[in-house]
């Protein structure tokens, strides 16, 4: 299972693309009642990812790595803010695409991220940071804030890392959103 988790982590961008394609092929006709709130969710997800990216001190890549344990800023609220941002983006896309896409997305996200990718990262972080990581896990949950400390939210924001690691995601989010809306509108007019 560990080899599979390692592979899934390295391939997470490609797996995300496959999930996007699945959502795209399930697109039903779009309505403004779905598109407007979905766009708000997508934008919130991308802004959340930008904040989280600027809070880490290391550019992300194909392998799990960390020079220090990120525990400030977005990481003071949840241990996986980048994946939470992904969840919001994908949820917004699937809302545009329709109910079937929402179900497929939520189940796929849970299996891919919660059961496969996150445990791989957690194992690495536990091995590298030991007790510090264990204490962090007690204070901060995977996705849902338990307590909020204003001093922990303050972190030096690194816009260079944001631009290096997140610019591709920003472009992908914009393109993906336009594609899903276009396909859903095409379905609406056909």
mmCIF file of C-alpha atoms in Angstrom:
data_model
loop_
_atom_site.group_PDB
_atom_site.id
_atom_site.type_symbol
_atom_site.label_atom_id
_atom_site.label_comp_id
_atom_site.label_asym_id
_atom_site.label_seq_id
_atom_site.Cartn_x
_atom_site.Cartn_y
_atom_site.Cartn_z
ATOM 1 C CA UNK A 1 0.000 0.000 0.000
ATOM 2 C CA UNK A 2 2.886 2.374 0.757
ATOM 3 C CA UNK A 3 4.225 2.104 -2.812
ATOM 4 C CA UNK A 4 0.769 2.938 -4.140
ATOM 5 C CA UNK A 5 0.519 5.950 -1.812
ATOM 6 C CA UNK A 6 3.945 7.142 -2.926
ATOM 7 C CA UNK A 7 2.923 6.764 -6.577
ATOM 8 C CA UNK A 8 -0.392 8.580 -5.974
ATOM 9 C CA UNK A 9 1.441 11.453 -4.279
ATOM 10 C CA UNK A 10 3.818 11.836 -7.230
ATOM 11 C CA UNK A 11 0.929 11.603 -9.681
ATOM 12 C CA UNK A 12 -1.515 13.811 -7.740
ATOM 13 C CA UNK A 13 -1.530 16.470 -10.479
ATOM 14 C CA UNK A 14 -2.355 13.900 -13.150
ATOM 15 C CA UNK A 15 -4.973 12.265 -10.930
ATOM 16 C CA UNK A 16 -6.515 15.703 -10.346
ATOM 17 C CA UNK A 17 -6.658 16.174 -14.125
ATOM 18 C CA UNK A 18 -8.415 12.812 -14.531
ATOM 19 C CA UNK A 19 -10.921 13.810 -11.877
ATOM 20 C CA UNK A 20 -11.513 17.095 -13.718
ATOM 21 C CA UNK A 21 -12.114 15.186 -16.975
ATOM 22 C CA UNK A 22 -14.595 12.883 -15.220
ATOM 23 C CA UNK A 23 -16.479 15.923 -13.885
ATOM 24 C CA UNK A 24 -16.389 17.496 -17.341
ATOM 25 C CA UNK A 25 -17.908 14.435 -19.007
ATOM 26 C CA UNK A 26 -20.742 14.381 -16.460
ATOM 27 C CA UNK A 27 -21.714 17.993 -17.166
ATOM 28 C CA UNK A 28 -25.394 18.666 -17.276
ATOM 29 C CA UNK A 29 -26.968 21.898 -18.413
ATOM 30 C CA UNK A 30 -25.869 24.781 -16.240
ATOM 31 C CA UNK A 31 -28.182 27.157 -14.475
ATOM 32 C CA UNK A 32 -27.259 30.505 -12.995
ATOM 33 C CA UNK A 33 -28.525 29.216 -9.629
ATOM 34 C CA UNK A 34 -25.706 26.658 -9.721
ATOM 35 C CA UNK A 35 -23.001 28.626 -11.532
ATOM 36 C CA UNK A 36 -22.899 31.765 -9.353
ATOM 37 C CA UNK A 37 -22.487 30.004 -5.962
ATOM 38 C CA UNK A 38 -20.114 27.497 -7.572
ATOM 39 C CA UNK A 39 -17.894 30.327 -8.841
ATOM 40 C CA UNK A 40 -17.768 31.775 -5.321
ATOM 41 C CA UNK A 41 -16.656 28.357 -4.018
ATOM 42 C CA UNK A 42 -13.991 27.995 -6.739
ATOM 43 C CA UNK A 43 -12.613 31.482 -6.066
ATOM 44 C CA UNK A 44 -12.594 30.833 -2.303
ATOM 45 C CA UNK A 45 -10.727 27.568 -2.892
ATOM 46 C CA UNK A 46 -8.080 29.218 -5.045
ATOM 47 C CA UNK A 47 -7.628 32.128 -2.627
ATOM 48 C CA UNK A 48 -7.307 29.621 0.230
ATOM 49 C CA UNK A 49 -4.643 27.738 -1.738
ATOM 50 C CA UNK A 50 -2.772 30.992 -2.395
ATOM 51 C CA UNK A 51 -2.732 31.804 1.302
ATOM 52 C CA UNK A 52 -1.581 28.289 2.203
ATOM 53 C CA UNK A 53 1.130 28.305 -0.487
ATOM 54 C CA UNK A 54 2.542 31.557 0.817
ATOM 55 C CA UNK A 55 2.676 30.140 4.352
ATOM 56 C CA UNK A 56 5.058 27.287 3.555
ATOM 57 C CA UNK A 57 8.770 27.726 3.204
ATOM 58 C CA UNK A 58 9.450 25.168 0.516
ATOM 59 C CA UNK A 59 8.338 24.785 -3.084
ATOM 60 C CA UNK A 60 6.196 21.685 -3.523
ATOM 61 C CA UNK A 61 7.251 18.922 -5.889
ATOM 62 C CA UNK A 62 6.863 15.266 -6.769
ATOM 63 C CA UNK A 63 8.262 13.997 -3.471
ATOM 64 C CA UNK A 64 7.185 14.763 0.064
ATOM 65 C CA UNK A 65 9.676 17.151 1.629
ATOM 66 C CA UNK A 66 9.886 19.729 4.398
ATOM 67 C CA UNK A 67 12.682 21.762 5.957
ATOM 68 C CA UNK A 68 10.470 22.684 8.902
ATOM 69 C CA UNK A 69 6.983 21.851 10.069
ATOM 70 C CA UNK A 70 4.491 24.351 8.631
ATOM 71 C CA UNK A 71 2.211 25.193 11.546
ATOM 72 C CA UNK A 72 1.434 28.902 11.143
ATOM 73 C CA UNK A 73 -0.979 30.819 8.951
ATOM 74 C CA UNK A 74 -3.381 28.502 7.137
ATOM 75 C CA UNK A 75 -1.550 25.559 8.735
ATOM 76 C CA UNK A 76 -2.610 26.782 12.190
ATOM 77 C CA UNK A 77 -6.241 26.183 11.190
ATOM 78 C CA UNK A 78 -5.882 22.826 9.439
ATOM 79 C CA UNK A 79 -3.072 20.450 8.548
ATOM 80 C CA UNK A 80 -4.036 20.213 4.872
ATOM 81 C CA UNK A 81 -5.058 23.669 3.666
ATOM 82 C CA UNK A 82 -3.819 23.104 0.103
ATOM 83 C CA UNK A 83 -5.981 20.004 -0.234
ATOM 84 C CA UNK A 84 -8.899 21.838 1.354
ATOM 85 C CA UNK A 85 -8.471 24.469 -1.358
ATOM 86 C CA UNK A 86 -8.479 21.669 -3.941
ATOM 87 C CA UNK A 87 -11.664 20.330 -2.403
ATOM 88 C CA UNK A 88 -13.395 23.700 -2.721
ATOM 89 C CA UNK A 89 -12.239 24.141 -6.323
ATOM 90 C CA UNK A 90 -13.370 20.643 -7.311
ATOM 91 C CA UNK A 91 -16.639 21.024 -5.425
ATOM 92 C CA UNK A 92 -17.350 24.262 -7.273
ATOM 93 C CA UNK A 93 -16.580 22.636 -10.614
ATOM 94 C CA UNK A 94 -18.774 19.654 -9.836
ATOM 95 C CA UNK A 95 -21.669 21.886 -8.708
ATOM 96 C CA UNK A 96 -21.515 23.566 -12.122
ATOM 97 C CA UNK A 97 -21.478 20.123 -13.768
ATOM 98 C CA UNK A 98 -24.447 18.798 -11.774
ATOM 99 C CA UNK A 99 -25.509 16.487 -8.965
ATOM 100 C CA UNK A 100 -23.913 13.284 -10.327
ATOM 101 C CA UNK A 101 -20.590 15.087 -10.648
ATOM 102 C CA UNK A 102 -20.813 16.285 -7.021
ATOM 103 C CA UNK A 103 -21.286 12.718 -5.757
ATOM 104 C CA UNK A 104 -18.440 11.343 -7.896
ATOM 105 C CA UNK A 105 -16.143 14.192 -6.914
ATOM 106 C CA UNK A 106 -16.753 13.961 -3.155
ATOM 107 C CA UNK A 107 -16.279 10.178 -3.085
ATOM 108 C CA UNK A 108 -13.196 10.329 -5.333
ATOM 109 C CA UNK A 109 -11.655 13.171 -3.335
ATOM 110 C CA UNK A 110 -12.178 11.270 -0.089
ATOM 111 C CA UNK A 111 -10.599 8.084 -1.432
ATOM 112 C CA UNK A 112 -7.718 9.794 -3.239
ATOM 113 C CA UNK A 113 -6.761 12.406 -0.664
ATOM 114 C CA UNK A 114 -8.014 11.239 2.736
ATOM 115 C CA UNK A 115 -7.260 7.541 2.330
ATOM 116 C CA UNK A 116 -4.222 7.600 0.029
ATOM 117 C CA UNK A 117 -2.234 10.845 -0.343
ATOM 118 C CA UNK A 118 -2.575 12.442 3.097
ATOM 119 C CA UNK A 119 -1.495 9.290 5.000
ATOM 120 C CA UNK A 120 1.636 9.188 2.829
ATOM 121 C CA UNK A 121 2.506 12.771 3.781
ATOM 122 C CA UNK A 122 1.639 12.178 7.435
ATOM 123 C CA UNK A 123 3.983 9.204 7.628
ATOM 124 C CA UNK A 124 6.835 11.321 6.253
ATOM 125 C CA UNK A 125 6.100 14.213 8.621
ATOM 126 C CA UNK A 126 5.873 11.886 11.614
ATOM 127 C CA UNK A 127 9.201 10.263 10.739
ATOM 128 C CA UNK A 128 10.915 13.619 10.158
ATOM 129 C CA UNK A 129 9.478 15.694 13.017
ATOM 130 C CA UNK A 130 8.410 13.053 15.559
ATOM 131 C CA UNK A 131 6.993 14.524 18.763
ATOM 132 C CA UNK A 132 6.681 18.019 17.246
ATOM 133 C CA UNK A 133 4.376 16.612 14.563
ATOM 134 C CA UNK A 134 2.408 14.533 17.098
ATOM 135 C CA UNK A 135 1.794 17.662 19.217
ATOM 136 C CA UNK A 136 0.765 19.567 16.097
ATOM 137 C CA UNK A 137 -1.739 16.809 15.192
ATOM 138 C CA UNK A 138 -3.304 17.084 18.653
ATOM 139 C CA UNK A 139 -3.738 20.881 18.256
ATOM 140 C CA UNK A 140 -4.677 21.032 14.582
ATOM 141 C CA UNK A 141 -7.033 18.665 12.747
ATOM 142 C CA UNK A 142 -6.757 17.619 9.109
ATOM 143 C CA UNK A 143 -9.492 19.862 7.741
ATOM 144 C CA UNK A 144 -11.626 21.425 10.479
ATOM 145 C CA UNK A 145 -10.364 24.145 12.833
ATOM 146 C CA UNK A 146 -10.719 23.300 16.515
ATOM 147 C CA UNK A 147 -9.380 26.551 17.954
ATOM 148 C CA UNK A 148 -8.032 29.717 16.440
ATOM 149 C CA UNK A 149 -5.059 31.575 17.846
ATOM 150 C CA UNK A 150 -4.466 34.964 16.272
ATOM 151 C CA UNK A 151 -0.732 34.730 16.957
ATOM 152 C CA UNK A 152 -0.577 31.406 15.088
ATOM 153 C CA UNK A 153 -2.360 32.902 12.090
ATOM 154 C CA UNK A 154 0.364 35.521 11.730
ATOM 155 C CA UNK A 155 3.134 34.227 9.518
ATOM 156 C CA UNK A 156 5.540 35.808 7.112
ATOM 157 C CA UNK A 157 3.945 35.372 3.724
ATOM 158 C CA UNK A 158 6.394 34.305 1.010
ATOM 159 C CA UNK A 159 5.105 35.624 -2.309
ATOM 160 C CA UNK A 160 8.073 34.088 -4.190
ATOM 161 C CA UNK A 161 7.057 30.579 -3.143
ATOM 162 C CA UNK A 162 3.445 31.458 -3.878
ATOM 163 C CA UNK A 163 4.331 32.467 -7.428
ATOM 164 C CA UNK A 164 6.635 29.507 -8.073
ATOM 165 C CA UNK A 165 4.391 26.839 -6.636
ATOM 166 C CA UNK A 166 0.902 28.183 -7.235
ATOM 167 C CA UNK A 167 0.935 30.015 -10.563
ATOM 168 C CA UNK A 168 0.277 26.804 -12.510
ATOM 169 C CA UNK A 169 -2.666 25.992 -10.243
ATOM 170 C CA UNK A 170 -4.103 29.481 -10.659
ATOM 171 C CA UNK A 171 -3.983 29.171 -14.452
ATOM 172 C CA UNK A 172 -5.407 25.633 -14.288
ATOM 173 C CA UNK A 173 -8.243 26.759 -12.036
ATOM 174 C CA UNK A 174 -9.159 29.623 -14.346
ATOM 175 C CA UNK A 175 -8.983 27.441 -17.472
ATOM 176 C CA UNK A 176 -10.838 24.558 -15.828
ATOM 177 C CA UNK A 177 -13.604 26.845 -14.629
ATOM 178 C CA UNK A 178 -14.110 28.362 -18.075
ATOM 179 C CA UNK A 179 -14.081 24.926 -19.718
ATOM 180 C CA UNK A 180 -16.675 23.484 -17.338
ATOM 181 C CA UNK A 181 -18.914 26.529 -17.719
ATOM 182 C CA UNK A 182 -18.541 26.395 -21.518
ATOM 183 C CA UNK A 183 -19.364 22.681 -21.677
ATOM 184 C CA UNK A 184 -22.307 23.131 -19.295
ATOM 185 C CA UNK A 185 -23.602 26.077 -21.348
ATOM 186 C CA UNK A 186 -23.157 24.117 -24.563
ATOM 187 C CA UNK A 187 -25.158 21.293 -22.982
ATOM 188 C CA UNK A 188 -27.768 23.894 -22.005
ATOM 189 C CA UNK A 189 -28.140 25.161 -25.579
ATOM 190 C CA UNK A 190 -28.090 21.783 -27.303
#
